[in-house]
């Protein structure tokens, strides 16, 4: 009954084990595709159609850069971008690749772009029987005392076969003989051959036996290797060294310093003398690296570290320790020492950038994938657990993939190339060991430009001053705009937009579209046009193009290009000449007449001064240099001549003065004749006064209309501009018998005035204004003493 229950329990256990195994395997199959290929196949051997199995469109594989990502320089597999077939790229040696382990599974990363995807494919490298079993030595000598009883076992050298599974060593056979047979013991998956004595030896009959041991693997056809065994029959040494345990288990940390003591072997032998003296040695059947890593003191049994221990290369070492006495023949005992290495956090994480976009458009939306990366750590447990993060500033973040230690770098905010055009992104990976280790990798991300900035002028509106009579075709000023974008998005062209005051300025100006230089196609005349306004449009070369405009205010500056015009006396035949009759009995200071003149210029250029160029008697008449009034200086006498000629010079105050002359004939008459003459001349005088008044009214009306238009334009400009750039024109209304041409305007915190002869107190001349522009104190008042162009009131 007990055996039946035990059998049922065993069946239930194996059923549960297979069920769990199927669940695990099934889940993994869902996670990735798996293929199988034998080792040693030729280059180009087809493994499978990965693209078809992954459900990818074969026609788009080349455009999407369908490829295998490998961490090593020499990849074993490649994919064909034309048909999606996975094939062998170079010869695979399973024993070199997997070091003889039972399973040899390669995991491949398959990467496609647009959109960026990474798939995982597992390839199982199956073993072929390409290695024969081999013994560490071709010959082995065993010394056996002749009194040894049948059944005694002697360990033989174990053969090694790099192949795995059925292709590894399956059995040992011994040549036919009368005294020995072979026995095989399995230990930790290894088959250890023993030579078993089945019949007592007789040294006197035969002192040496020659045997051949053959190791066979399970391949088809089977491969084999041989060991020549020489058995020397000795005399008696009947006690062999013995250990307390057949197997010892110890654990040590990796990276122990060279010379560190890790264990002391201890065997005993009850014999006396040389038969009880023990020497220790490592068995000759161990792997080669064991002899490079450990050393055994043959007398003390101390085992010390001889080479660098690395958990990541090998975590378990199996040592066979032999203890031999010095008897004749010597006897040997053995035990096994299993050394398990404990992991130390001695490997920093490694960061591998599997795919990276070095340039990102500044209009990328948050969540755009920039790069894919994987992090690995050769350590195990917490020492191999990795935490990755971005340690540099920027609108980027790490997002983990469904598979552990796979991350994608994505944008988390809005990018602006004009603020930051380049990011140095640093990825840091830290393990969870104690103390923890970390590593970092930095790569650069360039932000590409899009046309998202309009050209900008340094200020708006712009103010320019231009002297009249400029040369046609010359550059008069320039405008310039800046664009924060790059390349063609920042290449600016200029054009003149609409004019704002309806003066047909467009026909007088031209602009260089490349540099913003503005040229005058015609000469400007201050007396015709004093100010005008237009717009310049700056457009970049982006797609679509962006633009902005600026208002340009141009003020024409006066030059002395108009000579004074004599209004009275009235000009005839190219000269101004008039006749005045006055009674002989007038007193000193009597107003004889007033010379009236007009200058189309303004300021100093229109400031007229009067002087006597020629007079018959300097003691009789005086001329006011500012008003042009001619008055008597004294009373007339009987000896004074009856007729006097006065030549008056009228000149302006320009840098190069311009002038005109008038002639006044003064006739002295008796008082009665003067009254009679006045009656006779009254009608003609009225007509003459009417004509002069008519001309004066036309002139005053023209100036008033021009003045009113200027005031309306400047008020409109003031309403549309900021305080810093306003310009106000104020009239000078007070004039003393002359036509007023002084004009005031404001710019920022200064007030400017184009003046006539009499300057206001506290005014200063503006440099560069040809001495006709004054800077006035900032106080609002009308012109108390305006300088005007002289004109007589008839």
Short mmCIF file of C-alpha atoms in Angstrom, two decimals, residues 107-535:
data_model
loop_
_atom_site.label_atom_id
_atom_site.label_comp_id
_atom_site.label_asym_id
_atom_site.label_seq_id
_atom_site.Cartn_x
_atom_site.Cartn_y
_atom_site.Cartn_z
CA UNK A 107 18.00 36.64 -28.10
CA UNK A 108 17.99 39.02 -31.10
CA UNK A 109 16.67 42.58 -31.22
CA UNK A 110 14.85 43.34 -34.47
CA UNK A 111 14.45 47.10 -35.06
CA UNK A 112 12.23 48.91 -37.54
CA UNK A 113 11.66 52.67 -37.82
CA UNK A 114 8.90 55.04 -38.89
CA UNK A 115 7.32 54.27 -36.51
CA UNK A 116 10.09 53.06 -34.21
CA UNK A 117 9.50 49.44 -33.06
CA UNK A 118 11.70 46.82 -31.48
CA UNK A 119 10.88 43.09 -31.52
CA UNK A 120 12.62 40.21 -29.81
CA UNK A 121 13.43 36.91 -31.49
CA UNK A 122 15.02 33.91 -29.76
CA UNK A 123 17.22 31.50 -31.74
CA UNK A 124 18.06 28.14 -30.17
CA UNK A 125 21.51 26.90 -31.29
CA UNK A 126 21.29 23.14 -31.41
CA UNK A 127 24.34 20.97 -30.96
CA UNK A 128 25.98 18.78 -33.60
CA UNK A 129 28.47 16.09 -32.76
CA UNK A 130 31.57 17.90 -33.95
CA UNK A 131 33.92 17.05 -31.05
CA UNK A 132 35.41 13.76 -29.95
CA UNK A 133 35.85 12.87 -26.27
CA UNK A 134 39.37 13.58 -25.06
CA UNK A 135 41.29 12.76 -21.92
CA UNK A 136 43.47 15.35 -20.19
CA UNK A 137 46.40 12.92 -20.51
CA UNK A 138 47.02 10.14 -22.96
CA UNK A 139 48.38 7.80 -20.30
CA UNK A 140 47.63 7.08 -16.64
CA UNK A 141 49.61 4.94 -14.23
CA UNK A 142 47.96 3.25 -11.27
CA UNK A 143 49.93 1.45 -8.58
CA UNK A 144 48.03 -1.36 -6.84
CA UNK A 145 49.34 -3.46 -4.02
CA UNK A 146 49.16 -7.11 -4.65
CA UNK A 147 47.14 -7.80 -1.52
CA UNK A 148 44.35 -5.49 -2.69
CA UNK A 149 41.02 -7.27 -2.40
CA UNK A 150 38.67 -7.64 -5.36
CA UNK A 151 36.07 -4.89 -5.61
CA UNK A 152 38.54 -2.07 -4.99
CA UNK A 153 37.89 0.93 -7.17
CA UNK A 154 40.48 3.23 -8.74
CA UNK A 155 39.46 6.51 -10.30
CA UNK A 156 40.50 7.01 -13.89
CA UNK A 157 40.95 10.28 -15.77
CA UNK A 158 37.55 11.50 -16.91
CA UNK A 159 37.21 12.40 -20.56
CA UNK A 160 35.78 15.75 -21.67
CA UNK A 161 33.48 16.41 -24.62
CA UNK A 162 32.49 20.05 -25.41
CA UNK A 163 29.31 18.85 -27.10
CA UNK A 164 26.07 18.91 -25.16
CA UNK A 165 23.10 16.64 -24.67
CA UNK A 166 23.18 13.31 -26.46
CA UNK A 167 26.43 14.29 -28.19
CA UNK A 168 28.29 14.40 -24.87
CA UNK A 169 29.99 11.41 -23.23
CA UNK A 170 27.64 8.48 -22.74
CA UNK A 171 29.86 5.58 -21.56
CA UNK A 172 33.35 4.13 -21.11
CA UNK A 173 34.55 0.68 -22.26
CA UNK A 174 37.66 -1.27 -21.22
CA UNK A 175 39.77 -3.68 -23.24
CA UNK A 176 39.12 -7.34 -22.45
CA UNK A 177 41.23 -8.65 -19.47
CA UNK A 178 41.02 -11.09 -16.53
CA UNK A 179 41.54 -8.74 -13.56
CA UNK A 180 39.72 -5.46 -14.17
CA UNK A 181 36.40 -4.07 -15.22
CA UNK A 182 35.15 -0.51 -15.56
CA UNK A 183 32.45 1.18 -13.49
CA UNK A 184 30.87 4.57 -14.17
CA UNK A 185 29.63 6.95 -11.47
CA UNK A 186 27.58 10.04 -12.28
CA UNK A 187 28.22 13.11 -10.15
CA UNK A 188 26.73 16.54 -10.87
CA UNK A 189 26.05 15.51 -14.46
CA UNK A 190 29.60 14.22 -15.05
CA UNK A 191 30.42 10.57 -15.73
CA UNK A 192 33.48 9.50 -13.72
CA UNK A 193 35.11 6.20 -14.78
CA UNK A 194 36.55 3.86 -12.13
CA UNK A 195 38.77 0.85 -12.65
CA UNK A 196 37.38 -1.98 -10.48
CA UNK A 197 39.55 -4.90 -9.40
CA UNK A 198 37.49 -8.06 -9.98
CA UNK A 199 40.25 -10.64 -9.38
CA UNK A 200 43.24 -10.50 -6.97
CA UNK A 201 46.62 -9.60 -8.40
CA UNK A 202 49.78 -11.64 -8.11
CA UNK A 203 52.90 -9.52 -8.51
CA UNK A 204 55.07 -12.60 -8.91
CA UNK A 205 53.02 -13.71 -11.89
CA UNK A 206 52.63 -10.28 -13.54
CA UNK A 207 53.78 -6.91 -12.15
CA UNK A 208 52.27 -4.69 -14.88
CA UNK A 209 48.98 -4.65 -16.73
CA UNK A 210 48.39 -2.49 -19.81
CA UNK A 211 44.77 -1.48 -20.44
CA UNK A 212 42.99 0.80 -22.87
CA UNK A 213 39.93 2.83 -21.73
CA UNK A 214 37.71 4.15 -24.52
CA UNK A 215 35.24 7.05 -23.97
CA UNK A 216 32.22 7.08 -26.32
CA UNK A 217 29.75 9.91 -26.92
CA UNK A 218 26.09 9.47 -27.93
CA UNK A 219 26.33 10.96 -31.38
CA UNK A 220 25.44 9.23 -34.63
CA UNK A 221 27.96 8.21 -35.69
CA UNK A 222 29.58 8.00 -32.30
CA UNK A 223 32.96 9.62 -31.60
CA UNK A 224 35.53 8.26 -29.17
CA UNK A 225 38.77 8.97 -27.33
CA UNK A 226 41.21 6.56 -25.63
CA UNK A 227 43.32 6.49 -22.44
CA UNK A 228 46.23 4.07 -21.97
CA UNK A 229 46.21 2.78 -18.39
CA UNK A 230 49.27 1.07 -16.90
CA UNK A 231 48.64 -0.87 -13.67
CA UNK A 232 51.78 -1.41 -11.59
CA UNK A 233 51.46 -4.15 -8.96
CA UNK A 234 53.16 -3.13 -5.69
CA UNK A 235 53.85 -4.57 -2.40
CA UNK A 236 51.67 -3.87 0.65
CA UNK A 237 50.72 -0.46 2.14
CA UNK A 238 47.36 -1.38 3.52
CA UNK A 239 45.94 1.99 4.80
CA UNK A 240 45.12 4.89 2.55
CA UNK A 241 44.58 8.52 3.62
CA UNK A 242 40.95 9.33 4.38
CA UNK A 243 38.97 12.59 4.58
CA UNK A 244 36.17 13.22 7.07
CA UNK A 245 33.73 13.95 4.21
CA UNK A 246 33.48 12.85 0.66
CA UNK A 247 32.29 16.32 -0.41
CA UNK A 248 32.89 19.76 1.08
CA UNK A 249 30.80 22.83 0.25
CA UNK A 250 32.14 26.37 0.81
CA UNK A 251 31.15 29.88 -0.35
CA UNK A 252 33.55 32.75 -0.93
CA UNK A 253 33.20 36.24 -2.36
CA UNK A 254 34.45 37.01 -5.81
CA UNK A 255 37.41 39.36 -6.27
CA UNK A 256 39.24 38.02 -3.24
CA UNK A 257 42.84 39.30 -3.06
CA UNK A 258 45.47 36.97 -4.45
CA UNK A 259 46.89 34.70 -1.76
CA UNK A 260 43.71 34.66 0.33
CA UNK A 261 43.21 31.42 2.28
CA UNK A 262 39.81 29.92 1.56
CA UNK A 263 40.00 26.35 2.99
CA UNK A 264 42.31 23.83 4.67
CA UNK A 265 42.11 20.18 3.65
CA UNK A 266 42.65 17.54 6.34
CA UNK A 267 43.12 13.81 5.72
CA UNK A 268 44.34 11.12 8.14
CA UNK A 269 46.31 7.86 7.67
CA UNK A 270 46.61 5.30 10.57
CA UNK A 271 49.85 3.95 9.14
CA UNK A 272 53.12 4.92 10.69
CA UNK A 273 56.28 6.31 9.23
CA UNK A 274 56.36 7.13 5.58
CA UNK A 275 53.19 5.11 5.00
CA UNK A 276 51.35 7.68 7.18
CA UNK A 277 52.92 10.87 5.78
CA UNK A 278 50.38 12.63 3.55
CA UNK A 279 50.81 14.91 0.58
CA UNK A 280 47.91 16.79 -1.05
CA UNK A 281 47.40 17.51 -4.72
CA UNK A 282 44.73 18.59 -7.14
CA UNK A 283 43.45 15.86 -9.37
CA UNK A 284 44.69 16.04 -12.93
CA UNK A 285 41.22 15.67 -14.40
CA UNK A 286 39.99 19.19 -13.50
CA UNK A 287 39.33 22.00 -15.91
CA UNK A 288 42.38 24.00 -16.86
CA UNK A 289 41.20 27.26 -15.31
CA UNK A 290 41.03 25.61 -11.87
CA UNK A 291 44.81 25.27 -11.80
CA UNK A 292 45.13 28.96 -12.76
CA UNK A 293 42.79 30.16 -10.02
CA UNK A 294 43.63 27.96 -7.00
CA UNK A 295 46.79 26.55 -5.47
CA UNK A 296 47.08 23.75 -2.89
CA UNK A 297 49.92 23.46 -0.43
CA UNK A 298 50.92 19.79 -0.68
CA UNK A 299 52.06 19.60 2.94
CA UNK A 300 49.57 21.76 4.88
CA UNK A 301 46.52 21.25 2.68
CA UNK A 302 45.86 25.02 2.51
CA UNK A 303 43.94 26.17 -0.55
CA UNK A 304 44.62 29.78 -1.56
CA UNK A 305 43.47 32.09 -4.33
CA UNK A 306 45.96 32.15 -7.18
CA UNK A 307 44.02 34.10 -9.85
CA UNK A 308 41.17 36.59 -10.11
CA UNK A 309 37.78 35.10 -9.22
CA UNK A 310 34.93 36.52 -11.30
CA UNK A 311 31.36 35.53 -10.51
CA UNK A 312 30.20 36.73 -13.94
CA UNK A 313 32.52 34.25 -15.72
CA UNK A 314 31.99 31.22 -13.48
CA UNK A 315 30.11 31.03 -10.20
CA UNK A 316 30.90 27.41 -9.19
CA UNK A 317 34.19 25.45 -9.14
CA UNK A 318 34.44 21.71 -8.49
CA UNK A 319 37.81 20.59 -7.15
CA UNK A 320 38.95 16.99 -6.62
CA UNK A 321 41.55 16.82 -3.83
CA UNK A 322 43.84 13.78 -3.59
CA UNK A 323 45.73 12.81 -0.43
CA UNK A 324 48.58 10.30 -0.97
CA UNK A 325 50.84 8.68 1.61
CA UNK A 326 54.51 7.92 1.08
CA UNK A 327 54.22 4.17 1.42
CA UNK A 328 55.37 1.64 -1.12
CA UNK A 329 53.20 1.54 -3.00
CA UNK A 330 51.58 4.88 -1.96
CA UNK A 331 47.89 4.87 -1.23
CA UNK A 332 45.60 7.68 -2.24
CA UNK A 333 42.32 9.01 -0.87
CA UNK A 334 40.20 11.72 -2.45
CA UNK A 335 37.31 14.11 -1.79
CA UNK A 336 35.43 16.79 -3.68
CA UNK A 337 35.48 20.48 -2.79
CA UNK A 338 32.70 22.57 -4.33
CA UNK A 339 33.45 26.31 -4.20
CA UNK A 340 30.50 28.62 -4.79
CA UNK A 341 31.25 32.28 -5.49
CA UNK A 342 29.12 35.02 -3.97
CA UNK A 343 28.41 37.98 -6.20
CA UNK A 344 29.98 41.34 -5.36
CA UNK A 345 28.75 44.56 -6.94
CA UNK A 346 31.82 45.06 -9.11
CA UNK A 347 30.24 45.80 -12.49
CA UNK A 348 28.67 49.16 -13.27
CA UNK A 349 25.58 49.21 -15.49
CA UNK A 350 26.15 49.47 -19.23
CA UNK A 351 24.05 51.74 -21.45
CA UNK A 352 23.52 50.84 -25.11
CA UNK A 353 21.90 53.35 -27.48
CA UNK A 354 20.06 51.13 -29.94
CA UNK A 355 18.57 53.92 -32.03
CA UNK A 356 18.86 57.69 -31.89
CA UNK A 357 17.52 60.74 -33.70
CA UNK A 358 20.14 63.50 -33.49
CA UNK A 359 17.81 66.20 -34.84
CA UNK A 360 14.32 67.02 -33.58
CA UNK A 361 11.98 69.62 -35.03
CA UNK A 362 11.01 72.38 -32.63
CA UNK A 363 7.31 71.83 -33.44
CA UNK A 364 7.43 68.18 -32.26
CA UNK A 365 4.51 67.31 -30.02
CA UNK A 366 5.11 66.04 -26.46
CA UNK A 367 5.65 62.29 -26.46
CA UNK A 368 7.80 62.18 -29.61
CA UNK A 369 10.32 59.33 -29.37
CA UNK A 370 13.92 60.59 -29.61
CA UNK A 371 15.96 57.48 -28.83
CA UNK A 372 15.75 53.85 -27.73
CA UNK A 373 18.25 52.47 -25.24
CA UNK A 374 18.86 49.38 -23.14
CA UNK A 375 20.74 49.03 -19.85
CA UNK A 376 22.45 45.87 -18.61
CA UNK A 377 24.43 44.81 -15.55
CA UNK A 378 26.56 41.65 -15.37
CA UNK A 379 25.94 41.34 -11.64
CA UNK A 380 23.01 39.39 -10.23
CA UNK A 381 20.28 39.99 -7.67
CA UNK A 382 20.09 43.50 -6.30
CA UNK A 383 23.55 44.15 -7.70
CA UNK A 384 22.09 43.72 -11.18
CA UNK A 385 18.84 45.63 -10.54
CA UNK A 386 19.08 48.94 -12.47
CA UNK A 387 17.35 52.31 -12.10
CA UNK A 388 17.76 54.64 -15.11
CA UNK A 389 17.07 58.37 -15.21
CA UNK A 390 17.83 61.57 -17.13
CA UNK A 391 20.03 63.85 -15.02
CA UNK A 392 20.33 66.82 -17.42
CA UNK A 393 17.79 69.62 -17.72
CA UNK A 394 15.48 69.71 -20.69
CA UNK A 395 11.98 68.81 -21.83
CA UNK A 396 12.75 65.08 -22.04
CA UNK A 397 11.89 62.01 -19.98
CA UNK A 398 12.56 58.26 -19.90
CA UNK A 399 9.70 55.87 -20.45
CA UNK A 400 10.19 52.16 -19.67
CA UNK A 401 9.29 49.51 -22.22
CA UNK A 402 7.26 46.38 -21.57
CA UNK A 403 10.53 44.54 -21.27
CA UNK A 404 12.77 45.22 -18.28
CA UNK A 405 15.70 47.61 -18.74
CA UNK A 406 14.49 48.85 -22.12
CA UNK A 407 13.69 52.57 -22.24
CA UNK A 408 12.67 55.21 -24.75
CA UNK A 409 13.62 58.90 -24.55
CA UNK A 410 10.59 61.06 -25.38
CA UNK A 411 9.78 64.77 -25.32
CA UNK A 412 7.66 65.93 -22.40
CA UNK A 413 7.21 69.59 -23.28
CA UNK A 414 7.25 72.16 -26.05
CA UNK A 415 10.59 72.80 -27.81
CA UNK A 416 11.71 76.28 -28.85
CA UNK A 417 14.88 76.51 -30.94
CA UNK A 418 15.10 80.27 -30.40
CA UNK A 419 15.45 79.69 -26.64
CA UNK A 420 17.58 76.50 -26.69
CA UNK A 421 18.95 75.12 -29.96
CA UNK A 422 20.98 72.22 -28.58
CA UNK A 423 20.59 69.85 -25.64
CA UNK A 424 23.28 67.69 -24.10
CA UNK A 425 21.24 64.78 -22.77
CA UNK A 426 22.86 62.63 -20.06
CA UNK A 427 21.40 59.22 -19.19
CA UNK A 428 22.46 57.77 -15.83
CA UNK A 429 22.00 54.12 -14.84
CA UNK A 430 22.49 53.09 -11.19
CA UNK A 431 22.31 49.57 -9.77
CA UNK A 432 20.86 48.68 -6.36
CA UNK A 433 24.02 47.14 -4.93
CA UNK A 434 25.73 48.24 -1.75
CA UNK A 435 27.55 50.43 -2.45
CA UNK A 436 25.77 51.14 -5.70
CA UNK A 437 27.59 51.67 -8.99
CA UNK A 438 26.50 53.89 -11.82
CA UNK A 439 27.45 54.89 -15.32
CA UNK A 440 26.26 57.62 -17.65
CA UNK A 441 26.19 58.36 -21.34
CA UNK A 442 25.74 61.74 -22.99
CA UNK A 443 24.51 62.45 -26.48
CA UNK A 444 23.59 65.65 -28.27
CA UNK A 445 20.16 66.58 -29.63
CA UNK A 446 19.87 69.41 -32.16
CA UNK A 447 16.58 71.32 -32.40
CA UNK A 448 15.75 72.09 -36.04
CA UNK A 449 14.10 75.38 -36.96
CA UNK A 450 10.55 76.01 -38.17
CA UNK A 451 9.33 79.38 -39.38
CA UNK A 452 7.52 80.55 -36.23
CA UNK A 453 8.92 84.08 -35.79
CA UNK A 454 7.98 87.23 -37.69
CA UNK A 455 10.69 89.69 -38.73
CA UNK A 456 10.97 92.47 -36.14
CA UNK A 457 12.01 96.09 -36.56
CA UNK A 458 14.00 97.66 -33.71
CA UNK A 459 11.34 100.35 -33.25
CA UNK A 460 8.04 101.38 -34.75
CA UNK A 461 7.48 103.99 -36.12
CA UNK A 462 10.81 105.12 -37.59
CA UNK A 463 11.75 108.82 -37.91
CA UNK A 464 14.01 110.14 -40.67
CA UNK A 465 15.05 113.68 -41.62
CA UNK A 466 15.84 114.52 -45.24
CA UNK A 467 17.21 117.75 -46.66
CA UNK A 468 15.32 119.07 -49.66
CA UNK A 469 16.89 119.15 -53.12
CA UNK A 470 18.38 115.68 -52.62
CA UNK A 471 19.94 113.99 -55.64
CA UNK A 472 17.61 111.71 -57.57
CA UNK A 473 18.66 108.06 -57.40
CA UNK A 474 20.68 108.44 -54.20
CA UNK A 475 20.14 106.39 -51.05
CA UNK A 476 18.41 108.56 -48.48
CA UNK A 477 18.12 106.12 -45.56
CA UNK A 478 17.67 102.42 -44.80
CA UNK A 479 15.49 100.13 -42.67
CA UNK A 480 16.51 96.84 -41.11
CA UNK A 481 14.61 93.99 -39.44
CA UNK A 482 15.78 90.91 -37.57
CA UNK A 483 14.33 87.38 -37.53
CA UNK A 484 15.05 84.92 -34.71
CA UNK A 485 14.69 81.94 -37.05
CA UNK A 486 17.50 80.29 -39.05
CA UNK A 487 18.62 79.99 -42.67
CA UNK A 488 15.86 80.63 -45.19
CA UNK A 489 13.37 81.23 -42.36
CA UNK A 490 15.50 84.26 -41.38
CA UNK A 491 16.28 85.52 -44.93
CA UNK A 492 14.40 88.85 -45.11
CA UNK A 493 13.23 90.77 -48.17
CA UNK A 494 11.80 94.29 -48.07
CA UNK A 495 9.13 96.10 -50.05
CA UNK A 496 7.30 99.38 -49.73
CA UNK A 497 3.75 98.93 -48.55
CA UNK A 498 0.95 101.41 -48.75
CA UNK A 499 1.51 105.14 -48.26
CA UNK A 500 -0.43 106.72 -45.42
CA UNK A 501 -0.96 110.37 -46.35
CA UNK A 502 -1.92 110.27 -50.04
CA UNK A 503 1.01 112.29 -51.42
CA UNK A 504 1.84 109.90 -54.24
CA UNK A 505 5.10 108.98 -52.47
CA UNK A 506 5.23 105.56 -54.07
CA UNK A 507 6.31 107.09 -57.36
CA UNK A 508 9.21 108.91 -55.67
CA UNK A 509 10.75 106.03 -53.67
CA UNK A 510 12.30 102.65 -54.39
CA UNK A 511 13.69 100.06 -51.95
CA UNK A 512 16.43 97.44 -52.28
CA UNK A 513 14.63 94.22 -51.37
CA UNK A 514 17.83 92.61 -50.05
CA UNK A 515 19.23 95.22 -47.62
CA UNK A 516 16.39 97.70 -47.02
CA UNK A 517 18.20 100.70 -48.63
CA UNK A 518 15.61 103.29 -49.72
CA UNK A 519 16.37 105.44 -52.77
CA UNK A 520 14.75 108.69 -53.87
CA UNK A 521 13.67 108.57 -57.50
CA UNK A 522 12.99 112.33 -57.51
CA UNK A 523 14.17 115.38 -55.63
CA UNK A 524 12.01 116.66 -52.74
CA UNK A 525 11.03 120.32 -52.32
CA UNK A 526 10.35 121.55 -48.78
CA UNK A 527 8.11 124.30 -50.07
CA UNK A 528 5.92 121.70 -51.79
CA UNK A 529 6.10 118.80 -49.31
CA UNK A 530 7.22 119.07 -45.69
CA UNK A 531 6.49 115.58 -44.38
CA UNK A 532 5.17 112.24 -45.59
CA UNK A 533 4.51 108.78 -44.21
CA UNK A 534 4.60 105.26 -45.67
CA UNK A 535 5.00 101.62 -44.60
#
